[in-house]
Amino acid sequence: MLQQLFAPSVQHTLDLIGIFVFAISGALLAVRKNFDVFGIAVLAEVTALGGGLFRDVVIGAVPPAAFTDLGYFLTPLLATTLVFFLHPHVERIQTGVNVFDAAGLGLFCVAGTAKAYDYGLNLTASVALGLATAVGGGVLRDVLANEVPSLLRWDRDLYAVPAIVGASLTVLCIHYDALTPVTGTLAAVTAFVLRLLAMRFHWRAPRAWNRRSTVREE
Amino acid sequence: MLQQLFAPSVQHTLDLIGIFVFAISGALLAVRKNFDVFGIAVLAEVTALGGGLFRDVVIGAVPPAAFTDLGYFLTPLLATTLVFFLHPHVERIQTGVNVFDAAGLGLFCVAGTAKAYDYGLNLTASVALGLATAVGGGVLRDVLANEVPSLLRWDRDLYAVPAIVGASLTVLCIHYDALTPVTGTLAAVTAFVLRLLAMRFHWRAPRAWNRRSTVREE
Amino acid sequence: MLQQLFAPSVQHTLDLIGIFVFAISGALLAVRKNFDVFGIAVLAEVTALGGGLFRDVVIGAVPPAAFTDLGYFLTPLLATTLVFFLHPHVERIQTGVNVFDAAGLGLFCVAGTAKAYDYGLNLTASVALGLATAVGGGVLRDVLANEVPSLLRWDRDLYAVPAIVGASLTVLCIHYDALTPVTGTLAAVTAFVLRLLAMRFHWRAPRAWNRRSTVREE
């Protein structure tokens, strides 16, 4: 079980860091959309906890961790407070936020995959749920903000691929009975570095061949 | 258990009233969006039952009450019929509808909080789910209608705060073992009155300090 | 149990066909929205599996079939590959796709209704979940693509009604203890034919009487 992959306190700290940076990304979008302070808090909570909530509901781990661990719930409110008062300063360190967001992506795709497998899903389904854990919150964030999910847009740097790679490495380790703190960390770091490289070099995924798009290029 | 907070028949009647007024708000938006009669029915059902459905799925109370109680399912269809035939008259009494919607908000934040606590959630999580019960249907309504959820917009009168207050009063009563029909009603009435005052005096929540918005004021 | 309504291999093949055609409709919309290949895959998966996923979460059948059956998960990826490379050709046979989509609608409304009943829901709730199984994926597809769900729009040919008829016929058969492979097929075929007729003759549902719409006709 991944809960034993790291010492519990280490795992919990890593989770809280991931939740915090995801919440920052939700809160920043809320400010850009002109939401009030409650809208900022809602979007921070949804972005930070939505992916894990979806996973837990699907695998039947109810009530989800998001509602049983007080720290999980309060961390997005801390992010909300920070963004509310210091919004221009947080915007200014957007690059730093993106780096932490990449770290959250790496962490959650590994943790989500391992938890799904713990609950009896097969390897492929565990990868799918690991991906959903990592990117689900961002998709919910964009849907609530009434925007096309940035995950789906062709003009954004690769986001799903690093998570898929991290989740796939995790199930490979599970399959060969080799998931340890070291290999789990390696999988997360691989996803993290891939995402950093995708941002640095603007890696993008191809669109359909020979499409005749009915919407204009945006 | 809240099911015993009021006599079951009283509780059920209150639930149906809340469901009915939420369904009216969904049906009215559907007409404004030019949906056909099935679109009106779907939006009425989702608005009325969505919040409770989310809560029940999260706490593991499946199948949710929305699918086991026939009255819960049929009431939104009654609202659909009314709005379908009498739309201009229902629009004309929008203020009346808003008052009932405020009553539904008060009722559902208390009932949702108590049910979440009954299923073993801690006090903070119970408040969060009580809030989600009360406002979740409206958020789903707006997402399906492809609009920015009015819950999140800064230019709408306070909606979340009355529900948070009502849910917080409920857990305070639970914590001090003082949740009775009288105190439960008081919590619901407090939320109800706060929402009425927010509408009357156009109370709004602040937006982030020093924001440099990238969307124009709407 | 519907799992025994047809021979398991027949049922499974029918499911995969339904999943495939729904996935094609999701992938085609993704191409029209200019999504990249991962966006196409996500929209194909969501469209194909979303309705059944919602049903399974609501009735407590977790983990959902979408995550336990490898074929269910891989079929949308096959549809993604096809649309990615052969998009103009798939568009050209849109009518054929629509016919298969109607077949998927008929199949899923019957299968969804029967499964919901198997899990202890009453007859009305089973119809509602059969409908949700058949149309839920399409609604999620449109929400993710940031469009008004075509299910709700007045200017689209009837889609919900055929599914409601098929689901209702199914519970009638269940009620009179007459659900057999023959009657189940008849219910699915009825929904299928109704949908074909609705497309052929552009049957539409009425909008509210005397509405004074606040959005322009689109």
XYZ file of C-alpha atoms in Angstrom:
654
model
C 0.000 0.000 0.000
C 1.222 3.436 -0.874
C 0.257 4.657 2.582
C 3.315 2.658 3.588
C 5.373 3.711 0.599
C 6.636 6.667 2.553
C 6.470 7.266 6.275
C 2.911 8.513 6.896
C 4.052 11.963 7.961
C 6.207 12.334 4.834
C 3.328 11.211 2.583
C 0.934 13.587 4.330
C 3.290 16.521 3.939
C 3.749 15.751 0.245
C -0.044 15.543 -0.199
C -0.540 18.898 1.489
C 2.084 20.533 -0.749
C 0.373 19.146 -3.844
C -3.031 20.292 -2.612
C -1.659 23.730 -1.834
C -0.170 24.382 -5.281
C -3.242 23.058 -7.081
C -5.380 25.342 -4.911
C -3.198 28.302 -5.889
C -3.851 27.598 -9.576
C -7.607 27.466 -8.911
C -7.564 30.664 -6.871
C -5.576 32.529 -9.528
C -8.065 31.579 -12.252
C -10.919 32.679 -9.969
C -9.325 36.114 -9.546
C -8.862 36.395 -13.301
C -12.547 35.541 -13.751
C -13.499 38.284 -11.302
C -15.038 35.906 -8.743
C -15.646 37.087 -5.192
C -13.833 35.651 -2.182
C -16.223 32.707 -1.871
C -15.876 31.923 -5.548
C -12.102 31.946 -5.061
C -12.397 29.542 -2.119
C -14.749 27.202 -4.003
C -12.480 27.090 -7.045
C -9.413 26.521 -4.849
C -11.103 23.615 -3.045
C -12.414 22.053 -6.247
C -9.089 22.295 -8.053
C -7.130 20.895 -5.133
C -9.461 18.100 -4.070
C -11.564 17.329 -7.168
C -9.248 14.755 -8.711
C -8.869 12.747 -5.517
C -12.587 13.070 -4.784
C -13.453 11.617 -8.195
C -11.017 8.733 -7.663
C -12.348 7.952 -4.188
C -15.991 7.983 -5.314
C -15.176 5.697 -8.261
C -13.246 3.141 -6.209
C -15.751 3.286 -3.361
C -13.420 4.835 -0.787
C -16.169 6.891 0.849
C -16.228 9.216 2.607
C -13.306 10.490 0.510
C -10.057 11.575 2.130
C -10.941 15.147 1.134
C -13.727 15.081 3.742
C -12.078 13.087 6.496
C -8.719 14.871 6.751
C -9.083 18.364 8.128
C -5.707 19.434 6.703
C -6.824 18.570 3.175
C -9.836 20.832 3.576
C -8.095 23.759 5.258
C -5.043 23.959 2.976
C -7.019 25.383 0.000
C -8.452 28.028 2.328
C -4.902 29.055 3.198
C -4.149 29.320 -0.529
C -7.314 31.392 -0.948
C -6.233 33.809 1.756
C -2.793 34.216 0.205
C -4.160 34.868 -3.277
C -6.891 37.145 -1.966
C -4.458 39.527 -0.281
C -1.328 39.061 -2.366
C -2.724 38.350 -5.792
C -0.304 40.494 -7.868
C 2.672 39.023 -6.036
C 1.473 35.471 -6.597
C 0.868 36.233 -10.279
C 4.401 37.592 -10.521
C 5.842 34.268 -9.397
C 3.649 32.351 -11.874
C 6.696 30.423 -13.076
C 7.382 29.299 -9.548
C 3.738 28.295 -9.168
C 3.984 26.276 -12.383
C 7.010 24.419 -11.071
C 5.137 23.475 -7.904
C 2.089 22.544 -9.978
C 4.321 20.173 -11.948
C 5.466 18.696 -8.652
C 1.843 18.197 -7.608
C 1.152 16.514 -10.942
C 4.003 14.059 -10.430
C 3.016 13.329 -6.855
C -0.683 12.812 -7.462
C -0.348 10.606 -10.538
C 1.803 8.182 -8.525
C -0.302 8.336 -5.346
C -3.588 8.075 -7.283
C -2.399 5.065 -9.270
C -1.203 3.250 -6.156
C -4.430 3.925 -4.249
C -6.594 2.736 -7.163
C -4.554 -0.474 -7.347
C -4.895 -0.920 -3.579
C -8.664 -0.918 -4.058
C -8.517 -3.796 -6.489
C -8.517 -2.153 -9.903
C -6.491 -3.732 -12.681
C -3.284 -2.139 -13.947
C -4.788 -0.263 -16.910
C -7.648 1.112 -14.829
C -5.155 2.155 -12.146
C -3.252 4.207 -14.719
C -6.508 5.813 -15.880
C -7.464 6.721 -12.304
C -3.952 7.932 -11.510
C -4.258 10.262 -14.485
C -7.744 11.324 -13.364
C -6.425 12.063 -9.854
C -3.685 14.269 -11.239
C -5.666 16.192 -13.865
C -9.292 15.894 -12.643
C -9.150 18.904 -10.364
C -7.915 21.132 -13.167
C -10.664 19.957 -15.495
C -13.335 20.663 -12.857
C -11.752 24.075 -12.249
C -12.077 25.003 -15.920
C -15.617 23.612 -16.240
C -16.777 25.651 -13.231
C -15.061 28.741 -14.631
C -16.949 28.108 -17.908
C -13.795 27.658 -19.981
C -12.653 24.887 -22.299
C -10.498 22.639 -20.071
C -6.881 23.567 -20.729
C -6.116 19.831 -20.565
C -7.966 19.340 -23.861
C -6.649 22.344 -25.803
C -4.036 21.806 -28.441
C -2.350 25.160 -27.759
C -1.219 24.245 -24.255
C 2.009 22.499 -23.313
C 1.768 18.765 -22.619
C 0.098 18.057 -19.296
C -1.519 14.644 -19.619
C 1.531 12.876 -21.030
C 3.808 13.412 -18.005
C 1.014 12.136 -15.742
C 0.436 9.105 -17.988
C 4.156 8.320 -17.939
C 4.318 8.650 -14.144
C 1.238 6.476 -13.671
C 2.543 3.875 -16.134
C 5.918 3.685 -14.388
C 4.052 3.172 -11.126
C 2.047 0.189 -12.407
C 5.189 -1.248 -13.975
C 6.793 -1.117 -10.542
C 3.665 -2.676 -8.998
C 3.566 -5.375 -11.667
C 7.180 -6.348 -10.985
C 6.612 -6.014 -7.247
C 9.178 -3.245 -7.127
C 7.212 -0.268 -5.804
C 9.372 1.161 -3.037
C 9.895 4.688 -1.747
C 12.807 4.954 -4.179
C 11.025 3.731 -7.313
C 7.834 5.612 -6.401
C 9.859 8.786 -6.048
C 11.586 8.089 -9.355
C 8.211 7.754 -11.110
C 6.996 11.026 -9.600
C 10.230 12.813 -10.463
C 10.065 11.543 -14.044
C 6.573 12.995 -14.468
C 7.737 16.216 -12.803
C 10.765 16.628 -15.076
C 8.776 15.755 -18.206
C 6.271 18.458 -17.350
C 9.044 20.984 -16.731
C 10.596 20.123 -20.095
C 7.188 20.388 -21.804
C 6.780 23.897 -20.387
C 10.353 24.907 -21.192
C 10.283 23.735 -24.817
C 6.532 24.166 -25.443
C 5.984 20.544 -26.344
C 2.537 20.067 -27.770
C 0.475 17.113 -28.912
C -0.654 16.808 -32.540
C -4.175 17.488 -33.678
C -6.141 15.230 -36.022
C -4.752 14.753 -39.516
C -6.478 16.495 -42.413
C -9.003 18.166 -40.157
C -11.258 20.813 -41.574
C -11.977 22.675 -38.401
C -15.330 24.382 -38.029
C -14.065 26.729 -35.341
C -11.578 29.406 -36.062
C -8.024 29.156 -34.736
C -7.918 30.837 -31.354
C -30.554 11.748 13.454
C -32.196 14.586 11.636
C -34.791 12.185 10.268
C -36.029 12.307 13.828
C -35.418 16.023 14.235
C -38.915 16.678 12.998
C -41.775 14.232 12.682
C -41.050 12.302 9.454
C -44.100 13.703 7.672
C -43.119 17.269 8.578
C -39.529 16.707 7.395
C -40.739 15.151 4.152
C -43.098 18.027 3.454
C -40.314 20.552 4.068
C -38.012 18.595 1.729
C -40.627 18.587 -1.026
C -41.151 22.344 -0.680
C -37.411 22.935 -0.964
C -37.162 20.629 -3.964
C -40.101 22.349 -5.618
C -38.700 25.879 -5.361
C -35.223 24.811 -6.489
C -36.849 23.059 -9.459
C -38.712 26.262 -10.335
C -35.417 28.166 -10.475
C -33.944 25.510 -12.776
C -36.999 25.475 -15.025
C -37.017 29.266 -15.320
C -33.385 29.343 -16.410
C -34.123 26.591 -18.946
C -36.918 28.675 -20.482
C -34.634 31.704 -20.638
C -32.047 29.554 -22.430
C -34.682 28.468 -24.962
C -34.533 24.775 -23.998
C -37.349 22.438 -25.044
C -39.679 20.757 -22.567
C -37.236 17.923 -21.891
C -34.432 20.353 -21.319
C -36.661 22.165 -18.838
C -37.401 18.905 -17.024
C -33.736 17.886 -16.916
C -32.645 21.254 -15.561
C -35.457 21.223 -12.981
C -34.457 17.747 -11.771
C -30.751 18.561 -11.659
C -31.239 21.834 -9.800
C -33.608 20.301 -7.269
C -31.815 17.026 -6.603
C -28.182 17.672 -7.607
C -26.963 18.950 -4.249
C -28.426 16.058 -2.284
C -27.256 13.578 -4.910
C -23.677 14.827 -4.599
C -23.836 14.614 -0.807
C -25.261 11.082 -0.852
C -22.661 9.810 -3.330
C -19.849 11.341 -1.266
C -21.015 9.919 2.071
C -21.838 6.560 0.518
C -25.605 6.751 1.044
C -26.427 4.932 -2.201
C -28.801 4.671 -3.877
C -29.404 8.350 -3.060
C -32.707 9.535 -1.651
C -33.329 11.259 -4.994
C -33.765 7.824 -6.585
C -35.559 5.983 -3.814
C -38.278 8.494 -2.942
C -40.806 8.835 -5.724
C -42.021 12.199 -4.424
C -38.517 13.680 -4.730
C -38.420 12.644 -8.378
C -41.949 13.719 -9.353
C -41.943 17.149 -7.662
C -39.538 18.713 -10.219
C -41.788 17.403 -13.003
C -44.699 19.262 -11.401
C -42.551 22.409 -11.365
C -41.693 21.785 -15.023
C -45.366 21.543 -15.961
C -46.175 24.765 -14.143
C -43.345 26.714 -15.740
C -44.031 25.206 -19.157
C -47.626 26.446 -19.251
C -47.478 29.495 -16.998
C -43.989 30.800 -17.613
C -44.758 34.554 -17.781
C -46.821 34.344 -14.585
C -44.071 32.506 -12.745
C -41.531 35.061 -13.972
C -43.765 37.855 -12.707
C -43.642 36.456 -9.184
C -39.833 36.098 -9.319
C -39.547 37.840 -5.958
C -41.840 35.281 -4.427
C -39.813 32.513 -6.010
C -36.652 34.024 -4.545
C -38.163 34.029 -1.076
C -39.023 30.340 -1.385
C -35.572 29.646 -2.810
C -34.112 31.282 0.311
C -36.303 28.988 2.401
C -34.995 25.979 0.466
C -31.444 27.187 1.053
C -32.021 27.404 4.805
C -33.707 24.025 4.952
C -31.166 22.122 2.883
C -28.053 23.514 4.563
C -29.360 22.273 7.930
C -30.651 18.927 6.659
C -27.511 18.298 4.577
C -25.200 19.062 7.478
C -27.107 16.769 9.843
C -27.193 13.892 7.340
C -23.460 14.182 6.638
C -22.756 14.085 10.376
C -25.037 11.054 10.747
C -22.831 9.238 8.242
C -19.747 9.790 10.352
C -18.140 12.890 8.890
C -16.375 15.306 11.211
C -17.865 18.694 12.021
C -15.933 20.726 9.426
C -16.662 18.234 6.665
C -20.331 18.231 7.689
C -20.465 21.996 7.211
C -18.819 21.649 3.797
C -21.322 19.008 2.719
C -24.245 20.962 4.152
C -23.120 23.887 2.001
C -22.711 21.571 -1.002
C -26.224 20.192 -0.474
C -27.705 23.662 -0.433
C -25.799 25.205 -3.347
C -24.711 22.169 -5.427
C -27.908 21.943 -7.438
C -27.636 25.570 -8.503
C -24.019 25.120 -9.567
C -24.906 22.064 -11.665
C -27.828 24.013 -13.156
C -25.499 26.789 -14.308
C -22.835 24.389 -15.606
C -25.402 22.502 -17.709
C -26.783 25.796 -19.000
C -23.222 26.743 -19.968
C -23.079 29.803 -17.707
C -20.614 30.874 -15.030
C -22.175 29.582 -11.782
C -23.965 32.502 -10.164
C -22.599 31.197 -6.843
C -19.108 32.250 -7.903
C -19.865 35.648 -9.418
C -18.987 38.766 -7.487
C -21.986 40.691 -8.861
C -24.580 38.496 -7.200
C -26.009 38.923 -3.721
C -24.538 36.697 -1.016
C -25.730 33.107 -1.351
C -23.001 30.937 0.135
C -22.641 32.892 3.369
C -26.190 32.310 4.660
C -25.782 28.584 3.948
C -22.401 28.502 5.714
C -23.897 30.252 8.726
C -26.838 27.852 8.847
C -24.568 24.808 8.499
C -22.171 26.152 11.161
C -25.002 26.776 13.622
C -26.147 23.209 13.005
C -22.766 21.671 13.854
C -22.491 23.937 16.881
C -25.801 22.500 18.084
C -24.576 18.977 17.313
C -21.288 19.609 19.110
C -23.091 20.791 22.259
C -25.655 18.000 21.895
C -28.372 20.580 21.467
C -29.805 19.827 18.041
C -33.557 19.740 18.552
C -36.484 20.657 16.317
C -36.347 24.131 17.855
C -32.612 24.788 17.404
C -32.615 23.133 13.954
C -35.444 25.406 12.893
C -33.598 28.404 14.319
C -30.508 27.562 12.265
C -32.589 27.214 9.098
C -34.480 30.437 9.805
C -31.211 32.299 10.428
C -29.893 31.222 7.018
C -33.248 32.111 5.449
C -33.347 35.602 6.973
C -29.692 36.291 6.127
C -30.386 35.417 2.494
C -33.467 37.667 2.446
C -31.411 40.534 3.883
C -28.634 39.907 1.365
C -31.162 40.192 -1.467
C -32.877 43.218 0.055
C -29.679 45.205 0.650
C -27.586 43.703 -2.159
C -24.872 42.447 0.151
C -21.912 41.285 -1.846
C -18.616 39.627 -1.038
C -15.339 41.400 -1.769
C -13.080 40.485 -4.672
C -9.340 40.030 -4.393
C -7.293 43.048 -3.345
C -5.228 44.826 -5.987
C -6.415 42.523 -8.721
C -5.572 43.382 -12.282
C -8.422 41.568 -13.934
C -7.887 40.186 -17.409
C -11.607 39.999 -18.140
C -13.698 43.104 -18.572
C -16.250 44.039 -15.946
C -19.521 42.410 -16.908
C -30.683 -10.044 -14.405
C -29.919 -8.458 -17.733
C -26.483 -10.013 -17.693
C -28.437 -13.181 -18.384
C -30.867 -11.528 -20.770
C -28.548 -12.329 -23.630
C -25.703 -14.783 -23.662
C -22.798 -12.953 -21.946
C -20.711 -12.842 -25.105
C -23.624 -11.380 -27.109
C -24.294 -8.745 -24.426
C -20.606 -7.849 -24.254
C -20.350 -7.465 -28.023
C -23.441 -5.219 -28.068
C -21.955 -3.110 -25.250
C -18.689 -2.678 -27.129
C -20.521 -1.599 -30.286
C -22.496 0.985 -28.305
C -19.343 2.237 -26.598
C -17.554 2.470 -29.928
C -20.184 4.605 -31.663
C -20.579 6.911 -28.672
C -16.801 7.317 -28.600
C -16.826 8.250 -32.297
C -19.316 11.057 -31.579
C -17.108 12.350 -28.767
C -13.960 12.171 -30.896
C -15.623 14.009 -33.794
C -16.708 16.872 -31.547
C -13.167 17.040 -30.124
C -11.721 17.430 -33.629
C -14.246 20.148 -34.420
C -13.190 21.943 -31.223
C -9.557 21.742 -32.306
C -8.465 19.562 -29.370
C -5.166 17.686 -29.518
C -4.933 13.901 -29.620
C -5.212 13.582 -25.826
C -8.236 15.828 -25.784
C -9.779 13.612 -28.454
C -9.086 10.500 -26.371
C -10.481 12.072 -23.178
C -13.664 13.205 -24.913
C -14.086 9.789 -26.558
C -13.707 8.001 -23.207
C -16.031 10.382 -21.384
C -18.739 10.210 -24.046
C -18.599 6.438 -24.266
C -18.340 5.587 -20.573
C -19.760 8.627 -18.758
C -23.392 7.531 -18.691
C -22.637 4.077 -17.342
C -20.115 5.512 -14.885
C -22.731 7.874 -13.461
C -25.246 5.026 -13.153
C -22.739 2.735 -11.429
C -21.651 5.396 -8.929
C -25.284 6.220 -8.102
C -26.362 2.610 -7.559
C -23.176 1.782 -5.680
C -21.773 -0.652 -8.241
C -18.161 0.359 -7.618
C -15.654 0.063 -9.113
C -17.751 0.745 -12.217
C -17.692 -1.616 -15.173
C -15.875 1.126 -17.105
C -12.822 0.501 -14.912
C -12.977 -3.259 -14.502
C -13.480 -4.338 -18.118
C -10.406 -3.682 -20.221
C -12.429 -3.825 -23.469
C -14.654 -0.972 -22.305
C -11.598 1.189 -21.718
C -9.692 0.312 -24.905
C -12.602 0.616 -27.363
C -12.754 4.439 -27.140
C -8.999 4.553 -27.809
C -9.624 2.570 -31.008
C -12.283 5.119 -31.981
C -9.797 7.909 -31.182
C -7.180 6.370 -33.483
C -9.678 6.015 -36.311
C -10.918 9.593 -36.031
C -7.395 10.955 -35.581
C -6.141 9.505 -38.863
C -9.333 9.321 -40.908
C -11.291 12.299 -39.650
C -12.630 13.584 -43.000
C -13.752 10.091 -43.973
C -15.541 9.571 -40.673
C -17.217 12.967 -41.036
C -18.376 11.990 -44.507
C -20.241 9.000 -43.127
C -21.853 11.114 -40.388
C -25.252 9.678 -41.290
C -23.928 6.188 -40.733
C -22.436 7.284 -37.426
C -25.804 8.708 -36.421
C -27.512 5.415 -37.174
C -25.051 3.565 -34.959
C -25.415 6.233 -32.287
C -29.171 5.578 -32.346
C -28.423 1.879 -31.909
C -26.209 2.685 -28.911
C -29.017 4.809 -27.459
C -31.496 1.945 -27.758
C -29.090 -0.567 -26.289
C -27.935 1.512 -23.341
C -31.379 2.703 -22.237
C -32.496 -0.937 -21.934
C -29.289 -2.204 -20.334
C -29.069 0.777 -17.950
C -32.666 0.378 -16.814
C -32.258 -3.341 -16.183
C -29.021 -2.890 -14.236
C -30.518 -0.139 -12.058
C -33.475 -2.407 -11.275
C -31.105 -5.269 -10.456
C -29.519 -3.036 -7.818
C -32.826 -2.507 -6.058
C -34.130 0.775 -7.455
C -37.854 1.179 -7.984
C -39.370 1.220 -11.461
C -39.487 5.013 -11.897
C -35.922 5.457 -10.677
C -34.819 2.661 -13.008
C -36.286 4.529 -15.974
C -34.506 7.706 -14.854
C -31.176 5.897 -14.577
C -31.722 4.064 -17.872
C -32.191 7.477 -19.475
C -29.109 8.813 -17.674
C -27.060 5.835 -18.891
C -28.084 6.465 -22.478
C -27.717 10.254 -22.584
C -25.275 11.017 -19.727
C -22.137 10.513 -21.783
C -23.324 12.975 -24.407
C -24.128 15.588 -21.777
C -20.678 15.226 -20.187
C -19.117 15.459 -23.668
C -20.841 18.789 -24.325
C -20.069 20.173 -20.858
C -16.366 19.364 -21.262
C -16.382 20.907 -24.727
C -17.938 24.033 -23.177
C -21.125 23.843 -25.238
C -24.787 23.831 -24.278
C -25.680 20.110 -24.096
C -27.390 19.205 -27.358
C -29.787 17.094 -25.275
C -31.294 20.286 -23.849
C -31.514 22.388 -27.010
C -34.867 22.860 -28.655
C -33.341 22.945 -32.170
C -32.130 19.345 -32.084
C -34.129 16.285 -33.096
C -35.673 14.270 -30.268
C -33.072 12.293 -28.372
C -34.424 11.872 -24.842
C -37.874 10.652 -25.867
C -36.717 7.478 -27.657
C -34.575 6.604 -24.634
C -37.479 7.271 -22.240
C -39.755 5.051 -24.341
C -37.170 2.256 -24.426
C -36.553 2.495 -20.680
C -40.291 2.571 -19.948
C -40.947 -0.493 -22.115
C -38.176 -2.249 -20.202
C -39.705 -1.574 -16.773
C -43.118 -2.578 -18.097
C -41.601 -5.911 -19.095
C -39.909 -6.188 -15.691
C -43.145 -5.307 -13.894
C -45.053 -8.037 -15.734
C -42.149 -10.425 -15.329
C -41.776 -10.599 -19.079
C -38.236 -9.322 -19.677
C -36.701 -11.866 -22.029
C -34.101 -11.573 -24.781
C -36.985 -11.071 -27.208
C -38.837 -8.336 -25.295
C -35.575 -6.630 -24.285
C -34.544 -6.530 -27.923
C -37.965 -5.197 -28.892
C -37.622 -2.346 -26.371
C -34.160 -1.468 -27.689
C -35.321 -1.657 -31.306
C -38.307 0.576 -30.540
C -36.018 3.249 -29.097
C -33.662 2.810 -32.060
C -36.421 3.198 -34.666
C -37.986 6.172 -32.854
C -34.629 7.939 -32.885
C -34.174 7.191 -36.595
C -37.640 8.591 -37.320
C -36.917 11.672 -35.187
C -33.786 12.328 -37.257
C -35.518 11.603 -40.568
C -38.512 13.855 -39.920
C -36.811 16.360 -37.616
C -39.188 15.751 -34.743
C -38.683 18.331 -32.050
C -40.074 18.944 -28.605
C -42.071 22.079 -27.837
C -40.669 24.981 -25.900
C -42.507 26.756 -23.070
C -45.753 28.494 -23.954
C -45.796 32.285 -24.132
C -42.131 32.542 -23.353
C -40.417 35.877 -23.695
C -36.941 34.651 -24.300
C -34.051 36.773 -23.143
C -31.594 35.101 -25.498
C -31.787 35.515 -29.218
C -32.860 32.641 -31.405
C -29.747 30.783 -32.453
